[in-house]
Short mmCIF file of the C-alpha atoms (twelve columns), coordinates in Angstrom:
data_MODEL
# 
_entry.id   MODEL 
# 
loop_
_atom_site.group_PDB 
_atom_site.id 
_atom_site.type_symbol 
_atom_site.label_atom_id 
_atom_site.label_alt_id 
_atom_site.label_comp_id 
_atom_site.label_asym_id 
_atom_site.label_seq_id 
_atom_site.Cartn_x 
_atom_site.Cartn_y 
_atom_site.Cartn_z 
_atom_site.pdbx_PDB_model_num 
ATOM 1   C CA . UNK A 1   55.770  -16.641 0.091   1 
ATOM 2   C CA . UNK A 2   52.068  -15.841 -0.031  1 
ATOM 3   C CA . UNK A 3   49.970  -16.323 -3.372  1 
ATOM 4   C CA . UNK A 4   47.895  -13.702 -4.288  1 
ATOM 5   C CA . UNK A 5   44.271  -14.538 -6.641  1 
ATOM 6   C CA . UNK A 6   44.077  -12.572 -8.964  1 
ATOM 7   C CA . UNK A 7   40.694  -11.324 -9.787  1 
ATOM 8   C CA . UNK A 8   38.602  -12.015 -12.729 1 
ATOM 9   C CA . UNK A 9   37.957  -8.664  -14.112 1 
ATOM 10  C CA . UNK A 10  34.840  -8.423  -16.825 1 
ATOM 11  C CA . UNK A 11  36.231  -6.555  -20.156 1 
ATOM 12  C CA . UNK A 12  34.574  -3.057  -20.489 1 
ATOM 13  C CA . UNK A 13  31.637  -2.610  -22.728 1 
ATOM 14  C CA . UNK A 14  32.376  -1.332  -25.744 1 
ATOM 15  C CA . UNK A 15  30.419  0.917   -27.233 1 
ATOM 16  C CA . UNK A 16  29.213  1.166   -31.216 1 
ATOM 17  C CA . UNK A 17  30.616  4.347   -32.934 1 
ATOM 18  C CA . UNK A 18  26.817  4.601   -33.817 1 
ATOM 19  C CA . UNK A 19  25.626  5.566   -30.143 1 
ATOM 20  C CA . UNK A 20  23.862  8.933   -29.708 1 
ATOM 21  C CA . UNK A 21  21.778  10.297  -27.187 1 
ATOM 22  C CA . UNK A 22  20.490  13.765  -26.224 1 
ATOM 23  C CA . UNK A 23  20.897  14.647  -22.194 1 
ATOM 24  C CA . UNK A 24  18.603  17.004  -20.116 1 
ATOM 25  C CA . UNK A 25  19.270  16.966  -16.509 1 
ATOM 26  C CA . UNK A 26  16.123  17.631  -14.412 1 
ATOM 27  C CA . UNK A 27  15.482  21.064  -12.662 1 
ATOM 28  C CA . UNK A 28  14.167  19.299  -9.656  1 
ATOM 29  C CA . UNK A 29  16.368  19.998  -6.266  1 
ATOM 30  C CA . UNK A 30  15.915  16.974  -4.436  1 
ATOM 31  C CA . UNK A 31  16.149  16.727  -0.295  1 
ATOM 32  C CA . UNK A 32  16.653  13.273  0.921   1 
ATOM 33  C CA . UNK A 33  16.843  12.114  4.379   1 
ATOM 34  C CA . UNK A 34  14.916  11.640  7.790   1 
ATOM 35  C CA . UNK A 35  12.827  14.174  9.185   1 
ATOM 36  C CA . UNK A 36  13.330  16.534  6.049   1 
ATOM 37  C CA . UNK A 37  9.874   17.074  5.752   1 
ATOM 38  C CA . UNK A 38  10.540  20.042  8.246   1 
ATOM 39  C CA . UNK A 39  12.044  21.781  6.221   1 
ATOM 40  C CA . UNK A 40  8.577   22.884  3.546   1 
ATOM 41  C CA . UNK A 41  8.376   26.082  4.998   1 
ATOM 42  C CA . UNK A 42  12.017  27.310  4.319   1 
ATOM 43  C CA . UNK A 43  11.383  25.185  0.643   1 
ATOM 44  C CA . UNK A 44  8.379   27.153  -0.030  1 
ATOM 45  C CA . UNK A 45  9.910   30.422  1.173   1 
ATOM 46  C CA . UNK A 46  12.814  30.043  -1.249  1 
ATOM 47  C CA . UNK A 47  10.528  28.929  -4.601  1 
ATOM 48  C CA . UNK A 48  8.837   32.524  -3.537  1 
ATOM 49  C CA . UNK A 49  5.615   31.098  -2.153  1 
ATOM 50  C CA . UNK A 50  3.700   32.996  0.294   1 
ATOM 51  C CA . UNK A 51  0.145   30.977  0.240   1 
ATOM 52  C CA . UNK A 52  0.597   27.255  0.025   1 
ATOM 53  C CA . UNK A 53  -2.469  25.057  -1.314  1 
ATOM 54  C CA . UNK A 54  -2.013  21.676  0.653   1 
ATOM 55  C CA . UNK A 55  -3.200  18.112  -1.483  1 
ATOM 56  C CA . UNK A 56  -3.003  15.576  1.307   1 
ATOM 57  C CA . UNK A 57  -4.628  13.607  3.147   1 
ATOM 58  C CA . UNK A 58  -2.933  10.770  5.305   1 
ATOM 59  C CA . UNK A 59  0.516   12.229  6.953   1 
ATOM 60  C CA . UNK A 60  -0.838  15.832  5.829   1 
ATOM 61  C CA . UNK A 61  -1.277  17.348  9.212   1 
ATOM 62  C CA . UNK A 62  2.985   17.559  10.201  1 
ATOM 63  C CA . UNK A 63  3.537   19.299  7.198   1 
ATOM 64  C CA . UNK A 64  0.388   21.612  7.404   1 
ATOM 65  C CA . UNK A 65  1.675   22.240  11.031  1 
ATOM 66  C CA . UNK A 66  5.040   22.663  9.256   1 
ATOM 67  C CA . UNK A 67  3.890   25.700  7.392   1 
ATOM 68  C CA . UNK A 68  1.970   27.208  9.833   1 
ATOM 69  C CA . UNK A 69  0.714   30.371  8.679   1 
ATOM 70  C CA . UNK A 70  1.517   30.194  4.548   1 
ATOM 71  C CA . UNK A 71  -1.032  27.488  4.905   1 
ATOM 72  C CA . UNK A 72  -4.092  28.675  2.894   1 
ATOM 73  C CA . UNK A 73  -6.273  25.802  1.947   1 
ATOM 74  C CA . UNK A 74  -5.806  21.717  1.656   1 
ATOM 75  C CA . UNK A 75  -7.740  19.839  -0.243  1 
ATOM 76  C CA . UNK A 76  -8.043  16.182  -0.118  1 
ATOM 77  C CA . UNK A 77  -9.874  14.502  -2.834  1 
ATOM 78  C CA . UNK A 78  -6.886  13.483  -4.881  1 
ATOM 79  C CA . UNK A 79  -7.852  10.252  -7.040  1 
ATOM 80  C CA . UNK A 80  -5.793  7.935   -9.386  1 
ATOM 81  C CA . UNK A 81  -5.524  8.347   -12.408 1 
ATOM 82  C CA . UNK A 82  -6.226  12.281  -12.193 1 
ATOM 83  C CA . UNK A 83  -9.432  12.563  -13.522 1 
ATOM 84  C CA . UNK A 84  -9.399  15.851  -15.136 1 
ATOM 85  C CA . UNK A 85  -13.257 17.153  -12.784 1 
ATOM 86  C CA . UNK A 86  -11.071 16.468  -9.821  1 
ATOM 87  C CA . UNK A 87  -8.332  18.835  -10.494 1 
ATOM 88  C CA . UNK A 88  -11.017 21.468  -11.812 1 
ATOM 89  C CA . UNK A 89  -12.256 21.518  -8.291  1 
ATOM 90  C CA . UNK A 90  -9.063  21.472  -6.584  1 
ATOM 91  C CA . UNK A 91  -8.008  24.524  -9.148  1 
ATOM 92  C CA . UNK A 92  -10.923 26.208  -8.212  1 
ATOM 93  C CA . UNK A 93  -10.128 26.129  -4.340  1 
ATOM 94  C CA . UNK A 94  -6.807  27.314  -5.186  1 
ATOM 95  C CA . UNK A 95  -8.097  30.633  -7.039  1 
ATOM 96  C CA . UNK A 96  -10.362 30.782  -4.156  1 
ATOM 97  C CA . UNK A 97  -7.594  31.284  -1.857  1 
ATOM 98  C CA . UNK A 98  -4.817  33.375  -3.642  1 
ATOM 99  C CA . UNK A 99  -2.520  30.014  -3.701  1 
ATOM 100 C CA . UNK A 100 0.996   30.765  -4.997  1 
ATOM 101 C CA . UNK A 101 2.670   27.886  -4.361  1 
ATOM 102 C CA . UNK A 102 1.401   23.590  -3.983  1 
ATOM 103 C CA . UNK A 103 2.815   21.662  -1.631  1 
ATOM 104 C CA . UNK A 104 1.437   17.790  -2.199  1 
ATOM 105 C CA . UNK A 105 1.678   14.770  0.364   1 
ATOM 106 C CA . UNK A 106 1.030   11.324  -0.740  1 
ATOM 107 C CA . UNK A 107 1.500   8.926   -3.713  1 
ATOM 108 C CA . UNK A 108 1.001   9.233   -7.412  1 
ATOM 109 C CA . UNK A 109 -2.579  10.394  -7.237  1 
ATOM 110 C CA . UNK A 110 -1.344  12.961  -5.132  1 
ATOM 111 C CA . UNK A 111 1.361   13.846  -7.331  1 
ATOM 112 C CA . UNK A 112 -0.440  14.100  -9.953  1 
ATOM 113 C CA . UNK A 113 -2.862  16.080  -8.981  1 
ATOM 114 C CA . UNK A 114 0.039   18.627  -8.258  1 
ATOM 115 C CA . UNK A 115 1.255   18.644  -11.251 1 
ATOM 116 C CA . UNK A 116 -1.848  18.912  -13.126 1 
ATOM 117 C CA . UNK A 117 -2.608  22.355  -10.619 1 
ATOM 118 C CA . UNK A 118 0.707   23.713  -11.072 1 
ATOM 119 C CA . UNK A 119 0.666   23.284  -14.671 1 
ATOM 120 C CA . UNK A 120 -2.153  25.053  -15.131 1 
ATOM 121 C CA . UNK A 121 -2.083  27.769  -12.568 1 
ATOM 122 C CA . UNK A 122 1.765   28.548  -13.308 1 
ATOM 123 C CA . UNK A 123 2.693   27.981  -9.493  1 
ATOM 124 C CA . UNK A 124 5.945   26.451  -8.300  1 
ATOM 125 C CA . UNK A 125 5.183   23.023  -6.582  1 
ATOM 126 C CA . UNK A 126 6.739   20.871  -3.976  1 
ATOM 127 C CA . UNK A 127 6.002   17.312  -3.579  1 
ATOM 128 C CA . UNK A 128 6.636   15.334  -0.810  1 
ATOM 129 C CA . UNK A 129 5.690   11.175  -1.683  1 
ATOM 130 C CA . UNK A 130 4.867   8.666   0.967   1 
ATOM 131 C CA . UNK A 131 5.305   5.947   -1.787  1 
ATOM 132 C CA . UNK A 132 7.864   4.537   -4.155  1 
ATOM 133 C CA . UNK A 133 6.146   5.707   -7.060  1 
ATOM 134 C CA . UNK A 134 9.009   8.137   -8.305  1 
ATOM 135 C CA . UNK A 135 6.454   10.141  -10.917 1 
ATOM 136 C CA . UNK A 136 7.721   13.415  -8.069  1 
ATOM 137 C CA . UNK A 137 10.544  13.564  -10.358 1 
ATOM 138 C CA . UNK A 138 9.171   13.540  -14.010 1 
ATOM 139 C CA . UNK A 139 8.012   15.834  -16.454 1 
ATOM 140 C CA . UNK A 140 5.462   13.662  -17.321 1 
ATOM 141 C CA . UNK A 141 1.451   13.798  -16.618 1 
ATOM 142 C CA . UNK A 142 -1.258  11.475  -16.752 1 
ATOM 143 C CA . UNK A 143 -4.789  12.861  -17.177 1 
ATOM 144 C CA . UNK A 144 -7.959  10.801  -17.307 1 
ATOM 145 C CA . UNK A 145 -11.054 12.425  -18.982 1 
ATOM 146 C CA . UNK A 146 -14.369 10.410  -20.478 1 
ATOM 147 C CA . UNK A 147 -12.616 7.461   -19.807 1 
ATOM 148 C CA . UNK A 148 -9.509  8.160   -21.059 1 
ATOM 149 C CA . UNK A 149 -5.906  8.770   -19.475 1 
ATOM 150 C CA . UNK A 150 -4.105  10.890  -22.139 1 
ATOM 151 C CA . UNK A 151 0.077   11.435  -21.129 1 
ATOM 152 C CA . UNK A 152 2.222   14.049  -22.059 1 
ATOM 153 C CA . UNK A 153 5.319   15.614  -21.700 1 
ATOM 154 C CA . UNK A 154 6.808   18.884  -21.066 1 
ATOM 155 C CA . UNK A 155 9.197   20.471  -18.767 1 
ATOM 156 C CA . UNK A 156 6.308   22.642  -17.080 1 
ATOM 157 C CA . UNK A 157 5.020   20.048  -15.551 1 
ATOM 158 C CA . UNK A 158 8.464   18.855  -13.537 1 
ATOM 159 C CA . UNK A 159 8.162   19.849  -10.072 1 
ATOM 160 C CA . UNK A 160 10.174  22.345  -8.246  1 
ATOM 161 C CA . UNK A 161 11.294  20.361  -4.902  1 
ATOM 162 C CA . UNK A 162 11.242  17.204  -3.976  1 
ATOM 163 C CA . UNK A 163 11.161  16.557  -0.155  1 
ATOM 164 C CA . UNK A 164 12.106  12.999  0.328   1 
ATOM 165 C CA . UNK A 165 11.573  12.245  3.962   1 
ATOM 166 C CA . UNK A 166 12.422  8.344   4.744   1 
ATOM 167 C CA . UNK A 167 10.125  8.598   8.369   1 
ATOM 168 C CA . UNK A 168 7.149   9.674   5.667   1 
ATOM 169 C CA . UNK A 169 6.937   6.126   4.610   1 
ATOM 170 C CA . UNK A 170 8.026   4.126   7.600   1 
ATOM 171 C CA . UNK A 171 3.711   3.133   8.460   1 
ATOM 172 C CA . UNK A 172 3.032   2.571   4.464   1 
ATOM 173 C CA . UNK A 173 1.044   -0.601  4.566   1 
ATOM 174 C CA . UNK A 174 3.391   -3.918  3.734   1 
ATOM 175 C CA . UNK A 175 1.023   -4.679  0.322   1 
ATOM 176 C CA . UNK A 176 1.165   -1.011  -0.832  1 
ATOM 177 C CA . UNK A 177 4.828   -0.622  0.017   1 
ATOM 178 C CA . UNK A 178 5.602   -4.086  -2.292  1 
ATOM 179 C CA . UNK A 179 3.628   -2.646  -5.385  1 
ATOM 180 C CA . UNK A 180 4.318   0.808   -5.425  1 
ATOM 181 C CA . UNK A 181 8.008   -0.828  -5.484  1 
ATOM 182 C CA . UNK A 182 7.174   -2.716  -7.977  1 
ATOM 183 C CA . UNK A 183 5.577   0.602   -9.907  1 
ATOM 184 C CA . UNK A 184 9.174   1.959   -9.035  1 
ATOM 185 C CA . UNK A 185 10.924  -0.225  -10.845 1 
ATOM 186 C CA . UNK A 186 8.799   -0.740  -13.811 1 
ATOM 187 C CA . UNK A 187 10.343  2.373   -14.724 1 
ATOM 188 C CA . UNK A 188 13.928  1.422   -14.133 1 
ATOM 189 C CA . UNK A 189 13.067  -1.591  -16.140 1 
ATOM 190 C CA . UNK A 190 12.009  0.604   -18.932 1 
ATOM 191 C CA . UNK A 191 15.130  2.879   -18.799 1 
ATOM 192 C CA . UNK A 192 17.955  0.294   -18.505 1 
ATOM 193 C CA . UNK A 193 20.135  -0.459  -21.508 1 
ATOM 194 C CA . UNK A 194 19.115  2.774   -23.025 1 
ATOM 195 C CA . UNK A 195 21.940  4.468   -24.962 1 
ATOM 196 C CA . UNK A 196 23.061  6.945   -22.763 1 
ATOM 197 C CA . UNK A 197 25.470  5.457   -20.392 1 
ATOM 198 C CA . UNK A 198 24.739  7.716   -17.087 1 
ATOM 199 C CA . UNK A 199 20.489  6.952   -17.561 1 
ATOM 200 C CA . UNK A 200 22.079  2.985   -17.899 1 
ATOM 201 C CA . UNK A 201 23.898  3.148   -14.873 1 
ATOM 202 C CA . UNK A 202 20.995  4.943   -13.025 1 
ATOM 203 C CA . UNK A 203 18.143  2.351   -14.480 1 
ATOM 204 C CA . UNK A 204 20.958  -0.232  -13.297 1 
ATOM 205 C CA . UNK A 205 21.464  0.679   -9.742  1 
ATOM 206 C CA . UNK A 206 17.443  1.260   -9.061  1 
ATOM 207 C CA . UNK A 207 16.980  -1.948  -9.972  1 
ATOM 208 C CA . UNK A 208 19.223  -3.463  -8.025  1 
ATOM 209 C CA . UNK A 209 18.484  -1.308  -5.076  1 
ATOM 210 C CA . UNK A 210 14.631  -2.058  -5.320  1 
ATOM 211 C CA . UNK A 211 15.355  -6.008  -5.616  1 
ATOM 212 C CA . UNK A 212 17.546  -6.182  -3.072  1 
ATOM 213 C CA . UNK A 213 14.969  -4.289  -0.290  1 
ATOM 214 C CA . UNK A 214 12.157  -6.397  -1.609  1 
ATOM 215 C CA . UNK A 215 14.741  -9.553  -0.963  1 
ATOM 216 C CA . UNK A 216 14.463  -9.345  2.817   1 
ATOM 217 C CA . UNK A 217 11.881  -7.369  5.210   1 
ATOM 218 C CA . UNK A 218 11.130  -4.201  3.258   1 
ATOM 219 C CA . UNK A 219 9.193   -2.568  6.427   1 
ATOM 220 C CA . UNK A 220 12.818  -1.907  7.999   1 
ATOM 221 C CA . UNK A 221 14.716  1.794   8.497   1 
ATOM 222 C CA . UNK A 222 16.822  0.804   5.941   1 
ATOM 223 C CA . UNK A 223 14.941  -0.935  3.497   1 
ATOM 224 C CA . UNK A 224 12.244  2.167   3.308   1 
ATOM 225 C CA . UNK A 225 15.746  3.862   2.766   1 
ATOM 226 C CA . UNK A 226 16.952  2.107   -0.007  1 
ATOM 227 C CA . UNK A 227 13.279  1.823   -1.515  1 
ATOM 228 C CA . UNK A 228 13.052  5.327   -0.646  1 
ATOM 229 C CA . UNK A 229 16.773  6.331   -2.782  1 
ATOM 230 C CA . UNK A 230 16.271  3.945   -5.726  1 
ATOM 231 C CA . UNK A 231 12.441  5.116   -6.830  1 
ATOM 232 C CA . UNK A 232 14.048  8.748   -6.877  1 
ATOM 233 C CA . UNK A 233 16.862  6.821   -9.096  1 
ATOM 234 C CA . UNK A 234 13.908  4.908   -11.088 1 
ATOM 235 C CA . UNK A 235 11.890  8.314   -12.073 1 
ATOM 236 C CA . UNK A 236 14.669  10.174  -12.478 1 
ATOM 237 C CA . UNK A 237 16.092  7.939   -15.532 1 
ATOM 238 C CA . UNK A 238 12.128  7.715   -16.792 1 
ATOM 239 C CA . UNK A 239 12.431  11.320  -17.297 1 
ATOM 240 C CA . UNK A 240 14.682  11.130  -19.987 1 
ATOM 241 C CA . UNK A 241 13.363  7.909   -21.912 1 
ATOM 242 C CA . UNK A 242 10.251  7.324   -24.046 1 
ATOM 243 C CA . UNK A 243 7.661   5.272   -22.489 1 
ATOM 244 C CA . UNK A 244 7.224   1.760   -23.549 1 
ATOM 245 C CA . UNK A 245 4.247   -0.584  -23.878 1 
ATOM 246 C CA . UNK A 246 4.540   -1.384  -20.497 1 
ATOM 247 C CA . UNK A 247 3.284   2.022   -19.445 1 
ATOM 248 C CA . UNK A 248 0.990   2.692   -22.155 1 
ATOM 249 C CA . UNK A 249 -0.980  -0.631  -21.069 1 
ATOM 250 C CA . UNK A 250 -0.944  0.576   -17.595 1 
ATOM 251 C CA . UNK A 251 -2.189  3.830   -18.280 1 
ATOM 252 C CA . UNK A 252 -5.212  2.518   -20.737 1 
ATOM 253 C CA . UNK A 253 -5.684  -0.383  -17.821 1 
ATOM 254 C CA . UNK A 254 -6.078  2.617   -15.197 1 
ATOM 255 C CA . UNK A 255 -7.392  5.158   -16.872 1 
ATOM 256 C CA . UNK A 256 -10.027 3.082   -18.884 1 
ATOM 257 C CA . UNK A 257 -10.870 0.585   -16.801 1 
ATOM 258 C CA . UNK A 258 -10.470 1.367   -13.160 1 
ATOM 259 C CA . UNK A 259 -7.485  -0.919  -12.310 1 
ATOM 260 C CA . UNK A 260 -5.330  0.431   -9.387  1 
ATOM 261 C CA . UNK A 261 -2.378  1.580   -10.646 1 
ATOM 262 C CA . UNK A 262 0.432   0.217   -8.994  1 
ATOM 263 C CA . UNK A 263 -0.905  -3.087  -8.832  1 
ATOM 264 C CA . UNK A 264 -1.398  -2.974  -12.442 1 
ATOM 265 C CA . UNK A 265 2.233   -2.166  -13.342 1 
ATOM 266 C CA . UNK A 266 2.981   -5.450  -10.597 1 
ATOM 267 C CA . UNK A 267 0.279   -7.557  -12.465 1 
ATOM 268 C CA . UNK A 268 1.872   -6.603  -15.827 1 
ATOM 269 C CA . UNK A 269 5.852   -6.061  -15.238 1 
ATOM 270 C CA . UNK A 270 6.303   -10.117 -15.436 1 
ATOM 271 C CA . UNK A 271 5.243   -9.953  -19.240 1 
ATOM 272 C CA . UNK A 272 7.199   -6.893  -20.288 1 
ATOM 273 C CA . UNK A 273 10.664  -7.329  -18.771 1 
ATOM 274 C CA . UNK A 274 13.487  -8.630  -19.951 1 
ATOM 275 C CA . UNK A 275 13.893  -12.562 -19.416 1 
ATOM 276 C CA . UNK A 276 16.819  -12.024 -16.709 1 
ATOM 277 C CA . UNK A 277 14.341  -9.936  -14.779 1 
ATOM 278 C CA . UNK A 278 11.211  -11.514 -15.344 1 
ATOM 279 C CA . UNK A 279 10.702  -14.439 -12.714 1 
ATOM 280 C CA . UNK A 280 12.879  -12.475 -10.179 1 
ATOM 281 C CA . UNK A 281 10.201  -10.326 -10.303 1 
ATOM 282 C CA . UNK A 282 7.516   -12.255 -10.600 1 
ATOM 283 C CA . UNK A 283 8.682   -14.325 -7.461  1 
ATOM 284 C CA . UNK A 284 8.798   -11.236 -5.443  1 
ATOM 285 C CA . UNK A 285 5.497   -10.910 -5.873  1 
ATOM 286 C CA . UNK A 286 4.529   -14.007 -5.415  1 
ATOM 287 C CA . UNK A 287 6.313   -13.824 -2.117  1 
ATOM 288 C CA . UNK A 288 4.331   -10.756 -0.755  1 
ATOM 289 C CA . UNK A 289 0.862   -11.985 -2.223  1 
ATOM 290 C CA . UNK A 290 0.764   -9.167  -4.805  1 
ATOM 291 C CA . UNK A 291 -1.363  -10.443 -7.696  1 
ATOM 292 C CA . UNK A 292 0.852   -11.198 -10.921 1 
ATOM 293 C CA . UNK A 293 -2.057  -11.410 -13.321 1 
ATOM 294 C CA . UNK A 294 -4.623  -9.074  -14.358 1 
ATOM 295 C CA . UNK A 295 -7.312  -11.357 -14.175 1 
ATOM 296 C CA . UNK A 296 -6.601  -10.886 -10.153 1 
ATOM 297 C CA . UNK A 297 -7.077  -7.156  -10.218 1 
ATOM 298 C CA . UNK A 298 -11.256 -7.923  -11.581 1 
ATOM 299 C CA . UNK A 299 -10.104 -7.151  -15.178 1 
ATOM 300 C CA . UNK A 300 -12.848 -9.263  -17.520 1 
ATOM 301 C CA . UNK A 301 -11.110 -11.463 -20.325 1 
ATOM 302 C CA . UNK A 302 -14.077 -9.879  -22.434 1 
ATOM 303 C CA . UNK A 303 -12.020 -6.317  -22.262 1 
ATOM 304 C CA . UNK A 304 -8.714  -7.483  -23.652 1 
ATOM 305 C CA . UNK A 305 -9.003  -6.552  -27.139 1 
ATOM 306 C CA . UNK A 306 -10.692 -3.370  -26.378 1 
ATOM 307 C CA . UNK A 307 -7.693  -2.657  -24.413 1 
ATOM 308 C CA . UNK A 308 -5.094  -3.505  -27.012 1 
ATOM 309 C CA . UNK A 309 -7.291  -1.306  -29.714 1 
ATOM 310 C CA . UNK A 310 -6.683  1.457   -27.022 1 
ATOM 311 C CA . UNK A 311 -2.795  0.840   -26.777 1 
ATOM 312 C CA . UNK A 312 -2.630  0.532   -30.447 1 
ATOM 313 C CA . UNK A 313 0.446   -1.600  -30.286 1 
ATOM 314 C CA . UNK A 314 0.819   -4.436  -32.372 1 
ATOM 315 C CA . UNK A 315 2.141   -6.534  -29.063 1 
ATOM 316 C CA . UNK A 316 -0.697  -5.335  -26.857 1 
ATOM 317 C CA . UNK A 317 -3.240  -8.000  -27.097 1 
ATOM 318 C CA . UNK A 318 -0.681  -10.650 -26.549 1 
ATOM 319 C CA . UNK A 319 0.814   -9.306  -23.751 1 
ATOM 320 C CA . UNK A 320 -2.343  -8.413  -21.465 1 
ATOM 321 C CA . UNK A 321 -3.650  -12.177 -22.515 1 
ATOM 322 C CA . UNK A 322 -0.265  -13.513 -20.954 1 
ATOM 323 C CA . UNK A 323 -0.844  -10.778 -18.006 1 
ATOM 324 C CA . UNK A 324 -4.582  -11.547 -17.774 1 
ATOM 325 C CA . UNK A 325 -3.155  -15.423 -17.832 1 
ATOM 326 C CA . UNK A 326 -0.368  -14.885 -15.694 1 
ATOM 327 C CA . UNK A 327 1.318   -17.034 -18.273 1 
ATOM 328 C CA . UNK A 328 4.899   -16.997 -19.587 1 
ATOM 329 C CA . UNK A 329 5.848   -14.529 -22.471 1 
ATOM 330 C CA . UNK A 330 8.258   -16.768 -23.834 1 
# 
């Protein structure tokens, strides 16, 4: 007679009768796989557009070939942080040209910038990210003006499509594809444990996908894959939760004083997750060479309390000393 083990089986959570949430779900339509960035034209086509402004500049010229004649203008002078002169000039090309619809290649500058255009112009917009950012799918836009980055909110600014195409990503540079993971999951971070059990589960299973890729050679078919599925996972569950002090001290670090932005949320996600997350985090970093403090990224110690009086947060100044010290938060 055989003996079966019987498995250990973790009692379900229980929840407090006090739990309440409010649940959106995004308007984005999302196309995931390899070699979908072929399909823009028919994307466009259906979202109505018949004169597509193109923001891109590396891996712009298959999907300008893609649309072939609704191609009207590109522009490439996205920056980070969208400064708000930037996107004046790329609005201006767009009224030049009789635009109707903006198709964006690239990472979060790119992004941005789309969303900042189509906000503004009232055009539908398609996005198609070479990074792990996962902004493509949030309602949410940073704008930098006289030194300033100012967010907000609001379901004009969510983009139409997303086109994620894994082959887009396959030549990212090693160092940009380790932060802008990192960026990835600084919004999963933020996001898990929230109230709503589905956003939980989401913020749950990016961050697991993300820590897993970054645990062996993330420059693989399928770790670009899985980095590729878990930031759309990470910005989707941003899009339904507040944003912490984690991303209002990236934001003022960006937008205020010139730090790159994904290497800022690396540089800073040590300090601001939870302690179970924390060194696994930081030792990923560590691992790739990313810089874990902010002293690394040129930031002066000199500017720390002008950038907690920015934050306004009554944990700000400790936090960027420990990121600026790359010391513990415990």
């Amino acid at each position: 007679m055989s003996l079966v083990r019987a498995e250990r089986l973790d009692p379900p959570r229980l929840y407090s009768t006090f739990v309440s949430f409010t649940f959106e779900p995004a308007r984005t339509r999302v196309v995931f796989g390899r070699g979908t960035a072929a399909s823009v034209r028919d994307e466009t086509q259906r979202l109505g557009g018949t004169r597509v402004l193109l923001i891109a500049r590396h891996g712009g010229d298959k999907v300008a070939a893609e649309l072939g004649d609704l191609l009207a203008a590109r522009f490439t002078g996205a920056a980070m942080h969208t400064p708000v002169e930037v996107t004046e000039r790329a609005l201006a090309l767009l009224h030049e040209h009789g635009a109707d619809c903006v198709v964006s290649v690239g990472g979060g500058s790119s992004t941005g910038l789309s969303k900042a255009l189509s906000v503004r112009a009232g055009v539908p917009q398609i996005i198609l990210p070479t990074t792990y950012a996962g902004s493509e799918v949030t309602p949410v836009l940073g704008e930098t003006a006289s030194g300033l980055k100012q967010t907000r909110r609001d379901a004009a600014i969510q983009p139409d499509t997303v086109i994620y195409d894994v082959d887009l990503t396959l030549d990212l540079p090693l160092d940009v594809t380790v932060t802008s993971a990192l960026n990835a999951l600084a919004h999963a971070v933020t996001a898990r444990g929230n109230e709503n059990p589905l956003i939980d589960a989401i913020a749950t299973k990016a961050i697991d996908g993300i820590l897993h890729s970054l645990g062996g050679n993330p420059s693989t078919v399928d770790a670009r894959t899985e980095l590729l599925h878990s930031a759309w996972l990470a910005g989707t569950c941003l899009a339904s939760v507040p944003m912490g002090l984690h991303h209002k001290l990236a934001h003022v670090l960006g937008g205020s004083f010139g730090l790159p932005h994904a290497a800022t949320h690396t540089a800073l996600l040590s300090h601001t997750a939870p302690a179970d997350l924390a060194t696994r985090i930081h030792e990923t970093a560590t691992r790739f060479g990313a810089a874990t403090s902010l002293r690394e990224l040129g930031m002066m110690e000199s500017d720390l309390s002008r950038a907690a009086e920015i934050a306004d947060h009554p944990d700000a100044l400790r936090v960027l000393t420990n990121a600026w010290r790359d010391a513990s938060t415990d």
